[in-house]
Each structure stands twice: as C-alpha cells, then as structure tokens.
Short mmCIF file of N, CA and C in Angstrom, two decimals:
data_model
loop_
_atom_site.label_atom_id
_atom_site.label_comp_id
_atom_site.label_asym_id
_atom_site.label_seq_id
_atom_site.Cartn_x
_atom_site.Cartn_y
_atom_site.Cartn_z
N UNK A 45 0.82 -1.23 0.01
CA UNK A 45 -0.01 0.00 0.03
C UNK A 45 0.85 1.27 0.02
N UNK A 46 2.14 1.12 0.02
CA UNK A 46 2.99 2.31 0.16
C UNK A 46 2.86 3.28 -0.99
N UNK A 47 2.46 2.81 -2.21
CA UNK A 47 2.30 3.72 -3.31
C UNK A 47 0.86 4.25 -3.45
N UNK A 48 -0.02 3.84 -2.58
CA UNK A 48 -1.40 4.25 -2.64
C UNK A 48 -1.56 5.69 -2.09
N UNK A 49 -1.79 6.66 -2.96
CA UNK A 49 -1.86 8.02 -2.55
C UNK A 49 -3.11 8.33 -1.69
N UNK A 50 -4.08 7.47 -1.73
CA UNK A 50 -5.32 7.66 -0.93
C UNK A 50 -5.26 6.88 0.37
N UNK A 51 -4.14 6.23 0.68
CA UNK A 51 -4.09 5.41 1.92
C UNK A 51 -4.39 6.26 3.19
N UNK A 52 -3.84 7.42 3.27
CA UNK A 52 -4.04 8.28 4.48
C UNK A 52 -5.50 8.64 4.61
N UNK A 53 -6.10 9.01 3.55
CA UNK A 53 -7.52 9.39 3.59
C UNK A 53 -8.37 8.19 3.95
N UNK A 54 -8.01 7.00 3.46
CA UNK A 54 -8.71 5.78 3.82
C UNK A 54 -8.62 5.49 5.29
N UNK A 55 -7.41 5.54 5.81
CA UNK A 55 -7.19 5.26 7.23
C UNK A 55 -7.89 6.31 8.10
N UNK A 56 -7.93 7.56 7.68
CA UNK A 56 -8.67 8.58 8.39
C UNK A 56 -10.22 8.24 8.47
N UNK A 57 -10.70 7.84 7.32
CA UNK A 57 -12.10 7.48 7.21
C UNK A 57 -12.42 6.29 8.09
N UNK A 58 -11.54 5.33 8.13
CA UNK A 58 -11.74 4.12 8.96
C UNK A 58 -11.74 4.52 10.43
N UNK A 59 -10.81 5.34 10.81
CA UNK A 59 -10.71 5.81 12.22
C UNK A 59 -11.95 6.55 12.61
N UNK A 60 -12.45 7.45 11.76
CA UNK A 60 -13.64 8.24 12.04
C UNK A 60 -14.86 7.35 12.13
N UNK A 61 -14.99 6.40 11.28
CA UNK A 61 -16.13 5.43 11.29
C UNK A 61 -16.11 4.62 12.57
N UNK A 62 -14.92 4.20 12.98
CA UNK A 62 -14.80 3.39 14.23
C UNK A 62 -15.23 4.24 15.44
N UNK A 63 -14.75 5.50 15.50
CA UNK A 63 -15.13 6.41 16.51
C UNK A 63 -16.58 6.68 16.59
N UNK A 64 -17.19 6.91 15.39
CA UNK A 64 -18.64 7.19 15.32
C UNK A 64 -19.43 5.96 15.78
N UNK A 65 -18.96 4.78 15.33
CA UNK A 65 -19.64 3.54 15.72
C UNK A 65 -19.61 3.36 17.23
N UNK A 66 -18.43 3.67 17.81
CA UNK A 66 -18.33 3.56 19.30
C UNK A 66 -19.29 4.48 19.98
N UNK A 67 -19.41 5.73 19.50
CA UNK A 67 -20.34 6.70 20.13
C UNK A 67 -21.75 6.19 19.96
N UNK A 68 -22.15 5.76 18.82
CA UNK A 68 -23.51 5.23 18.59
C UNK A 68 -23.77 4.02 19.48
N UNK A 69 -22.81 3.16 19.66
CA UNK A 69 -22.97 1.96 20.53
C UNK A 69 -23.18 2.39 21.95
N UNK A 70 -22.38 3.36 22.43
CA UNK A 70 -22.53 3.84 23.82
C UNK A 70 -23.87 4.48 24.02
N UNK A 71 -24.43 5.04 22.93
CA UNK A 71 -25.77 5.68 23.06
C UNK A 71 -26.88 4.65 22.92
N UNK A 72 -26.50 3.44 22.70
CA UNK A 72 -27.47 2.38 22.57
C UNK A 72 -28.12 2.16 21.21
N UNK A 73 -27.52 2.84 20.23
CA UNK A 73 -28.04 2.76 18.89
C UNK A 73 -27.23 1.72 18.09
N UNK A 74 -27.62 0.46 18.30
CA UNK A 74 -26.81 -0.60 17.67
C UNK A 74 -26.94 -0.59 16.16
N UNK A 75 -28.11 -0.30 15.63
CA UNK A 75 -28.31 -0.23 14.18
C UNK A 75 -27.40 0.81 13.51
N UNK A 76 -27.30 2.01 14.11
CA UNK A 76 -26.52 3.05 13.60
C UNK A 76 -25.06 2.67 13.73
N UNK A 77 -24.64 2.03 14.83
CA UNK A 77 -23.25 1.63 15.00
C UNK A 77 -22.90 0.59 13.93
N UNK A 78 -23.81 -0.31 13.65
CA UNK A 78 -23.59 -1.32 12.62
C UNK A 78 -23.40 -0.62 11.23
N UNK A 79 -24.23 0.33 10.94
CA UNK A 79 -24.08 1.01 9.66
C UNK A 79 -22.77 1.79 9.57
N UNK A 80 -22.29 2.32 10.69
CA UNK A 80 -21.01 2.99 10.67
C UNK A 80 -19.85 2.03 10.52
N UNK A 81 -19.99 0.86 11.07
CA UNK A 81 -18.95 -0.18 10.91
C UNK A 81 -18.89 -0.66 9.49
N UNK A 82 -20.05 -0.65 8.77
CA UNK A 82 -20.09 -1.01 7.33
C UNK A 82 -19.20 -0.06 6.56
N UNK A 83 -19.07 1.17 6.93
CA UNK A 83 -18.21 2.11 6.27
C UNK A 83 -16.78 1.57 6.28
N UNK A 84 -16.35 1.06 7.41
CA UNK A 84 -15.02 0.47 7.48
C UNK A 84 -14.83 -0.65 6.47
N UNK A 85 -15.78 -1.56 6.40
CA UNK A 85 -15.74 -2.63 5.49
C UNK A 85 -15.58 -2.13 4.07
N UNK A 86 -16.39 -1.12 3.70
CA UNK A 86 -16.29 -0.55 2.33
C UNK A 86 -14.97 0.16 2.08
N UNK A 87 -14.49 0.86 3.06
CA UNK A 87 -13.18 1.57 2.89
C UNK A 87 -12.07 0.60 2.64
N UNK A 88 -12.02 -0.45 3.42
CA UNK A 88 -10.96 -1.43 3.31
C UNK A 88 -11.07 -2.23 2.02
N UNK A 89 -12.27 -2.48 1.60
CA UNK A 89 -12.51 -3.17 0.32
C UNK A 89 -12.03 -2.31 -0.83
N UNK A 90 -12.34 -1.02 -0.78
CA UNK A 90 -11.88 -0.06 -1.82
C UNK A 90 -10.38 -0.02 -1.85
N UNK A 91 -9.76 -0.01 -0.66
CA UNK A 91 -8.28 0.06 -0.51
C UNK A 91 -7.68 -1.13 -1.27
N UNK A 92 -8.20 -2.33 -0.95
CA UNK A 92 -7.66 -3.53 -1.58
C UNK A 92 -7.90 -3.50 -3.09
N UNK A 93 -9.05 -3.07 -3.49
CA UNK A 93 -9.36 -3.01 -4.94
C UNK A 93 -8.43 -2.07 -5.69
N UNK A 94 -8.14 -0.95 -5.05
CA UNK A 94 -7.23 0.01 -5.68
C UNK A 94 -5.82 -0.53 -5.91
N UNK A 95 -5.50 -1.49 -4.99
CA UNK A 95 -4.16 -2.05 -4.98
C UNK A 95 -4.08 -3.49 -5.55
N UNK A 96 -5.15 -3.89 -6.26
CA UNK A 96 -5.18 -5.13 -6.93
C UNK A 96 -5.19 -6.37 -6.05
N UNK A 97 -5.76 -6.23 -4.88
CA UNK A 97 -5.70 -7.35 -3.90
C UNK A 97 -7.21 -7.79 -3.67
N UNK A 98 -7.40 -9.10 -3.79
CA UNK A 98 -8.70 -9.70 -3.48
C UNK A 98 -8.51 -10.60 -2.26
N UNK A 99 -9.33 -10.43 -1.27
CA UNK A 99 -9.23 -11.24 -0.09
C UNK A 99 -10.51 -12.04 0.22
N UNK A 100 -10.43 -12.92 1.14
CA UNK A 100 -11.60 -13.62 1.59
C UNK A 100 -12.70 -12.66 2.03
N UNK A 101 -12.28 -11.60 2.71
CA UNK A 101 -13.27 -10.59 3.18
C UNK A 101 -14.00 -10.01 2.03
N UNK A 102 -13.37 -9.80 0.87
CA UNK A 102 -14.08 -9.27 -0.29
C UNK A 102 -15.14 -10.24 -0.74
N UNK A 103 -14.84 -11.53 -0.73
CA UNK A 103 -15.91 -12.50 -1.10
C UNK A 103 -17.02 -12.49 -0.11
N UNK A 104 -16.69 -12.42 1.19
CA UNK A 104 -17.76 -12.31 2.19
C UNK A 104 -18.58 -11.05 2.08
N UNK A 105 -17.92 -9.97 1.76
CA UNK A 105 -18.58 -8.69 1.65
C UNK A 105 -19.54 -8.67 0.44
N UNK A 106 -19.14 -9.28 -0.68
CA UNK A 106 -19.97 -9.33 -1.84
C UNK A 106 -21.18 -10.16 -1.53
N UNK A 107 -21.00 -11.27 -0.88
CA UNK A 107 -22.15 -12.15 -0.52
C UNK A 107 -23.12 -11.34 0.43
N UNK A 108 -22.50 -10.73 1.41
CA UNK A 108 -23.24 -9.99 2.45
C UNK A 108 -24.11 -8.89 1.81
N UNK A 109 -23.58 -8.15 0.92
CA UNK A 109 -24.32 -7.05 0.31
C UNK A 109 -25.54 -7.59 -0.46
N UNK A 110 -25.29 -8.61 -1.25
CA UNK A 110 -26.45 -9.21 -2.00
C UNK A 110 -27.38 -9.95 -1.10
N UNK A 111 -26.86 -10.60 -0.08
CA UNK A 111 -27.72 -11.31 0.87
C UNK A 111 -28.70 -10.33 1.55
N UNK A 112 -28.20 -9.18 1.95
CA UNK A 112 -29.09 -8.19 2.63
C UNK A 112 -30.22 -7.77 1.67
N UNK A 113 -29.86 -7.64 0.41
CA UNK A 113 -30.93 -7.31 -0.60
C UNK A 113 -31.95 -8.44 -0.68
N UNK A 114 -31.48 -9.69 -0.72
CA UNK A 114 -32.41 -10.82 -0.83
C UNK A 114 -33.25 -10.97 0.37
N UNK A 115 -32.70 -10.87 1.58
CA UNK A 115 -33.52 -11.10 2.77
C UNK A 115 -34.44 -9.98 3.16
N UNK A 116 -34.14 -8.80 2.65
CA UNK A 116 -34.97 -7.66 3.01
C UNK A 116 -35.87 -7.14 1.90
N UNK A 117 -35.70 -7.71 0.64
CA UNK A 117 -36.46 -7.20 -0.44
C UNK A 117 -37.94 -7.60 -0.30
N UNK A 118 -38.83 -6.67 -0.75
CA UNK A 118 -40.22 -6.90 -0.72
C UNK A 118 -40.71 -7.86 -1.83
N UNK A 119 -39.99 -7.82 -2.92
CA UNK A 119 -40.33 -8.72 -4.09
C UNK A 119 -41.84 -8.69 -4.35
N UNK A 120 -42.36 -7.47 -4.36
CA UNK A 120 -43.73 -7.22 -4.76
C UNK A 120 -44.69 -8.20 -4.07
N UNK A 121 -44.43 -8.40 -2.74
CA UNK A 121 -45.24 -9.28 -1.92
C UNK A 121 -45.35 -10.70 -2.53
N UNK A 122 -44.24 -11.10 -3.16
CA UNK A 122 -44.11 -12.46 -3.71
C UNK A 122 -45.11 -12.69 -4.86
N UNK A 123 -45.39 -11.65 -5.59
CA UNK A 123 -46.24 -11.83 -6.78
C UNK A 123 -45.44 -12.66 -7.82
N UNK A 124 -46.06 -13.00 -8.92
CA UNK A 124 -45.40 -13.77 -9.95
C UNK A 124 -44.10 -13.05 -10.42
N UNK A 125 -44.19 -11.70 -10.62
CA UNK A 125 -43.05 -10.94 -11.03
C UNK A 125 -41.99 -10.86 -9.91
N UNK A 126 -42.48 -10.76 -8.69
CA UNK A 126 -41.54 -10.68 -7.56
C UNK A 126 -40.79 -11.98 -7.40
N UNK A 127 -41.49 -13.08 -7.63
CA UNK A 127 -40.81 -14.39 -7.52
C UNK A 127 -39.77 -14.57 -8.61
N UNK A 128 -40.02 -14.03 -9.78
CA UNK A 128 -39.05 -14.06 -10.86
C UNK A 128 -37.77 -13.32 -10.43
N UNK A 129 -38.01 -12.13 -9.86
CA UNK A 129 -36.85 -11.35 -9.42
C UNK A 129 -36.10 -12.02 -8.27
N UNK A 130 -36.82 -12.68 -7.37
CA UNK A 130 -36.19 -13.34 -6.28
C UNK A 130 -35.39 -14.55 -6.82
N UNK A 131 -35.93 -15.26 -7.80
CA UNK A 131 -35.20 -16.40 -8.41
C UNK A 131 -33.84 -15.89 -9.01
N UNK A 132 -33.90 -14.76 -9.68
CA UNK A 132 -32.68 -14.18 -10.31
C UNK A 132 -31.69 -13.78 -9.20
N UNK A 133 -32.17 -13.14 -8.18
CA UNK A 133 -31.31 -12.77 -7.05
C UNK A 133 -30.72 -13.97 -6.35
N UNK A 134 -31.56 -14.99 -6.20
CA UNK A 134 -31.09 -16.23 -5.57
C UNK A 134 -29.96 -16.88 -6.39
N UNK A 135 -30.05 -16.83 -7.69
CA UNK A 135 -29.03 -17.36 -8.58
C UNK A 135 -27.68 -16.62 -8.40
N UNK A 136 -27.77 -15.32 -8.27
CA UNK A 136 -26.56 -14.54 -8.03
C UNK A 136 -26.01 -14.86 -6.63
N UNK A 137 -26.88 -15.04 -5.67
CA UNK A 137 -26.43 -15.34 -4.32
C UNK A 137 -25.81 -16.76 -4.34
N UNK A 138 -26.29 -17.70 -5.10
CA UNK A 138 -25.64 -19.00 -5.23
C UNK A 138 -24.25 -18.88 -5.79
N UNK A 139 -24.10 -18.08 -6.78
CA UNK A 139 -22.78 -17.86 -7.37
C UNK A 139 -21.80 -17.27 -6.33
N UNK A 140 -22.29 -16.31 -5.61
CA UNK A 140 -21.43 -15.68 -4.56
C UNK A 140 -21.12 -16.65 -3.41
N UNK A 141 -22.07 -17.48 -3.04
CA UNK A 141 -21.83 -18.53 -2.06
C UNK A 141 -20.78 -19.52 -2.50
N UNK A 142 -20.88 -19.88 -3.79
CA UNK A 142 -19.85 -20.81 -4.36
C UNK A 142 -18.46 -20.18 -4.30
N UNK A 143 -18.41 -18.89 -4.55
CA UNK A 143 -17.14 -18.16 -4.47
C UNK A 143 -16.53 -18.28 -3.09
N UNK A 144 -17.35 -18.18 -2.02
CA UNK A 144 -16.89 -18.37 -0.69
C UNK A 144 -16.43 -19.78 -0.46
N UNK A 145 -17.20 -20.79 -0.90
CA UNK A 145 -16.88 -22.20 -0.68
C UNK A 145 -15.48 -22.50 -1.26
N UNK A 146 -15.17 -21.91 -2.43
CA UNK A 146 -13.89 -22.19 -3.10
C UNK A 146 -12.74 -21.38 -2.58
N UNK A 147 -12.98 -20.49 -1.68
CA UNK A 147 -11.90 -19.56 -1.20
C UNK A 147 -10.92 -20.34 -0.31
N UNK A 148 -9.68 -20.01 -0.47
CA UNK A 148 -8.73 -20.58 0.52
C UNK A 148 -8.89 -19.92 1.90
N UNK A 149 -8.70 -20.73 2.89
CA UNK A 149 -8.85 -20.24 4.23
C UNK A 149 -7.74 -20.74 5.14
N UNK A 150 -7.38 -19.96 6.09
CA UNK A 150 -6.43 -20.43 7.11
C UNK A 150 -7.19 -20.74 8.37
N UNK A 151 -6.75 -21.65 9.12
CA UNK A 151 -7.46 -22.02 10.32
C UNK A 151 -8.10 -23.38 10.21
N UNK A 152 -9.15 -23.54 10.91
CA UNK A 152 -9.91 -24.82 11.00
C UNK A 152 -10.62 -25.16 9.73
N UNK A 153 -10.02 -25.89 8.82
CA UNK A 153 -10.64 -26.21 7.54
C UNK A 153 -11.93 -26.96 7.66
N UNK A 154 -12.01 -27.88 8.62
CA UNK A 154 -13.26 -28.64 8.81
C UNK A 154 -14.42 -27.73 9.18
N UNK A 155 -14.19 -26.80 10.15
CA UNK A 155 -15.21 -25.88 10.52
C UNK A 155 -15.59 -24.95 9.40
N UNK A 156 -14.62 -24.53 8.61
CA UNK A 156 -14.86 -23.69 7.44
C UNK A 156 -15.72 -24.44 6.44
N UNK A 157 -15.41 -25.67 6.17
CA UNK A 157 -16.14 -26.47 5.19
C UNK A 157 -17.55 -26.61 5.65
N UNK A 158 -17.76 -26.91 6.94
CA UNK A 158 -19.10 -27.08 7.46
C UNK A 158 -19.93 -25.81 7.36
N UNK A 159 -19.32 -24.68 7.75
CA UNK A 159 -20.04 -23.40 7.71
C UNK A 159 -20.31 -22.92 6.25
N UNK A 160 -19.27 -23.13 5.40
CA UNK A 160 -19.47 -22.73 3.99
C UNK A 160 -20.58 -23.59 3.35
N UNK A 161 -20.62 -24.86 3.67
CA UNK A 161 -21.68 -25.76 3.18
C UNK A 161 -23.04 -25.29 3.69
N UNK A 162 -23.08 -24.79 4.91
CA UNK A 162 -24.34 -24.26 5.45
C UNK A 162 -24.81 -23.06 4.72
N UNK A 163 -23.90 -22.12 4.43
CA UNK A 163 -24.17 -20.93 3.66
C UNK A 163 -24.74 -21.30 2.30
N UNK A 164 -23.98 -22.17 1.62
CA UNK A 164 -24.43 -22.59 0.27
C UNK A 164 -25.71 -23.34 0.34
N UNK A 165 -25.86 -24.21 1.38
CA UNK A 165 -27.07 -24.98 1.55
C UNK A 165 -28.30 -24.09 1.78
N UNK A 166 -28.12 -23.03 2.50
CA UNK A 166 -29.26 -22.12 2.78
C UNK A 166 -29.77 -21.51 1.43
N UNK A 167 -28.85 -21.18 0.58
CA UNK A 167 -29.24 -20.63 -0.74
C UNK A 167 -29.86 -21.70 -1.60
N UNK A 168 -29.31 -22.89 -1.58
CA UNK A 168 -29.83 -24.02 -2.27
C UNK A 168 -31.27 -24.26 -1.79
N UNK A 169 -31.58 -24.25 -0.49
CA UNK A 169 -32.89 -24.44 0.04
C UNK A 169 -33.86 -23.37 -0.48
N UNK A 170 -33.41 -22.13 -0.55
CA UNK A 170 -34.20 -21.02 -1.11
C UNK A 170 -34.57 -21.33 -2.55
N UNK A 171 -33.61 -21.71 -3.31
CA UNK A 171 -33.83 -21.99 -4.71
C UNK A 171 -34.77 -23.20 -4.91
N UNK A 172 -34.68 -24.20 -4.06
CA UNK A 172 -35.57 -25.34 -4.11
C UNK A 172 -36.98 -24.94 -3.74
N UNK A 173 -37.13 -24.07 -2.74
CA UNK A 173 -38.46 -23.58 -2.35
C UNK A 173 -39.09 -22.75 -3.49
N UNK A 174 -38.28 -21.96 -4.11
CA UNK A 174 -38.79 -21.15 -5.23
C UNK A 174 -39.20 -21.99 -6.37
N UNK A 175 -38.58 -23.16 -6.57
CA UNK A 175 -38.96 -24.06 -7.63
C UNK A 175 -40.35 -24.68 -7.39
N UNK A 176 -40.76 -24.80 -6.09
CA UNK A 176 -42.04 -25.33 -5.78
C UNK A 176 -43.16 -24.34 -5.94
N UNK A 177 -42.82 -23.03 -5.80
CA UNK A 177 -43.83 -22.01 -5.90
C UNK A 177 -44.59 -21.84 -4.58
N UNK A 178 -44.23 -22.56 -3.54
CA UNK A 178 -44.87 -22.47 -2.22
C UNK A 178 -44.34 -21.20 -1.50
N UNK A 179 -45.14 -20.18 -1.44
CA UNK A 179 -44.69 -18.92 -0.86
C UNK A 179 -44.27 -19.02 0.61
N UNK A 180 -44.94 -19.78 1.35
CA UNK A 180 -44.56 -19.97 2.78
C UNK A 180 -43.24 -20.69 2.88
N UNK A 181 -42.97 -21.63 2.05
CA UNK A 181 -41.67 -22.33 2.01
C UNK A 181 -40.61 -21.38 1.58
N UNK A 182 -40.93 -20.52 0.66
CA UNK A 182 -39.91 -19.49 0.19
C UNK A 182 -39.57 -18.52 1.36
N UNK A 183 -40.56 -18.07 2.04
CA UNK A 183 -40.37 -17.16 3.16
C UNK A 183 -39.53 -17.85 4.25
N UNK A 184 -39.84 -19.08 4.55
CA UNK A 184 -39.13 -19.83 5.56
C UNK A 184 -37.63 -20.04 5.16
N UNK A 185 -37.44 -20.43 3.90
CA UNK A 185 -36.08 -20.62 3.40
C UNK A 185 -35.30 -19.34 3.38
N UNK A 186 -35.93 -18.27 2.97
CA UNK A 186 -35.30 -16.98 2.86
C UNK A 186 -34.85 -16.51 4.31
N UNK A 187 -35.63 -16.84 5.25
CA UNK A 187 -35.29 -16.46 6.66
C UNK A 187 -34.10 -17.19 7.18
N UNK A 188 -33.66 -18.28 6.62
CA UNK A 188 -32.59 -19.09 7.08
C UNK A 188 -31.23 -18.65 6.47
N UNK A 189 -31.26 -17.78 5.47
CA UNK A 189 -30.02 -17.33 4.77
C UNK A 189 -29.11 -16.56 5.70
N UNK A 190 -29.67 -15.57 6.32
CA UNK A 190 -28.85 -14.68 7.16
C UNK A 190 -28.21 -15.39 8.35
N UNK A 191 -28.96 -16.23 9.06
CA UNK A 191 -28.30 -16.93 10.17
C UNK A 191 -27.13 -17.76 9.81
N UNK A 192 -27.21 -18.42 8.67
CA UNK A 192 -26.09 -19.27 8.21
C UNK A 192 -24.86 -18.38 7.91
N UNK A 193 -25.11 -17.24 7.24
CA UNK A 193 -24.01 -16.31 6.98
C UNK A 193 -23.43 -15.76 8.27
N UNK A 194 -24.31 -15.40 9.17
CA UNK A 194 -23.86 -14.76 10.45
C UNK A 194 -22.93 -15.68 11.26
N UNK A 195 -23.34 -16.95 11.24
CA UNK A 195 -22.46 -17.92 11.99
C UNK A 195 -21.09 -18.04 11.35
N UNK A 196 -21.08 -18.03 9.99
CA UNK A 196 -19.78 -18.17 9.31
C UNK A 196 -19.01 -16.83 9.50
N UNK A 197 -19.66 -15.75 9.40
CA UNK A 197 -18.94 -14.47 9.53
C UNK A 197 -18.37 -14.33 10.95
N UNK A 198 -19.13 -14.79 11.94
CA UNK A 198 -18.62 -14.73 13.31
C UNK A 198 -17.34 -15.49 13.50
N UNK A 199 -17.17 -16.52 12.76
CA UNK A 199 -15.97 -17.41 12.92
C UNK A 199 -14.91 -17.05 11.92
N UNK A 200 -15.28 -16.72 10.69
CA UNK A 200 -14.21 -16.56 9.63
C UNK A 200 -14.24 -15.20 8.94
N UNK A 201 -15.27 -14.39 9.28
CA UNK A 201 -15.48 -13.08 8.55
C UNK A 201 -14.37 -12.15 8.79
#
C-alpha cells in the first residue's frame, strides 16, 4: 500500500467510522453503530481493490451485500413478477456462495467447510423452495439465509 496516494484518507475514514460507531454503541443505537462499521468494510474493500488485492473478506462482503438485498427485499409481496426477481437474485447469491466455498482459508478447515456448506445450503434451500412455488416455504427458506451467513462471519469473517 506504500504507493497508494489515498491510503491516508482511507485510514482517516476508517478511524472516524470506528469512533462514530463507538459513540453510537455507547448511546445504545446498535443499528446506527452497525451502519457506521459497514463504512470500514467498504473503505478497506476499496483500498484492496485500488491495490489489486482480493481477499476472503471481499468474497464475504460481496455475498453480504447481495444477501441483505435478498433477505430484506419486498419482491412485490411475492407476486409472480416478484418471484421471478427473487429467483434471479437467488441465482446470483448461489454464485457468490460458491465463491466463498472455493476460497482458501487459514485455520480450522473442517469448521470452514461445514459453515461454507451451510451458507451454500441455505441458498440451495431457497432455490428449491422457489422451484415449488410455495410462498410460505420461500419465506421460511429466505429467513434461514442470514443466520447461516452470520455464523460463518462470526468465525471466519
């Protein structure tokens, strides 16, 4: 990073986001603190991208961003058009999950494999539910995506 002319500005932005997140957390605003910590994730990702570096965190971040869209999207109250959009988004999520599964990891490989399989499996379950057209099964499967990711992120993120 020594040739990165924006390194100082990036580190300043990271420091400010961390300080702001700490203030929000002390005020009891966990959601705001979380959003401020997301700024750090984005800043570090941009830093790596500027310097031609791809890390496991970048794979996790890409999955996370799309996952948030999938789990919080209204999808037109699961109308026919909404289900088409969700199927498309689930396909992208499956691609991103596969990118995580294939990533090299340091540490407990068995735990990684188990958690990565859980993440990929949660997306597979959503896609299977979408194939049935059962809206309640789709909602239930969609609700399982974030917990699988959160467990993996907590250990390897």
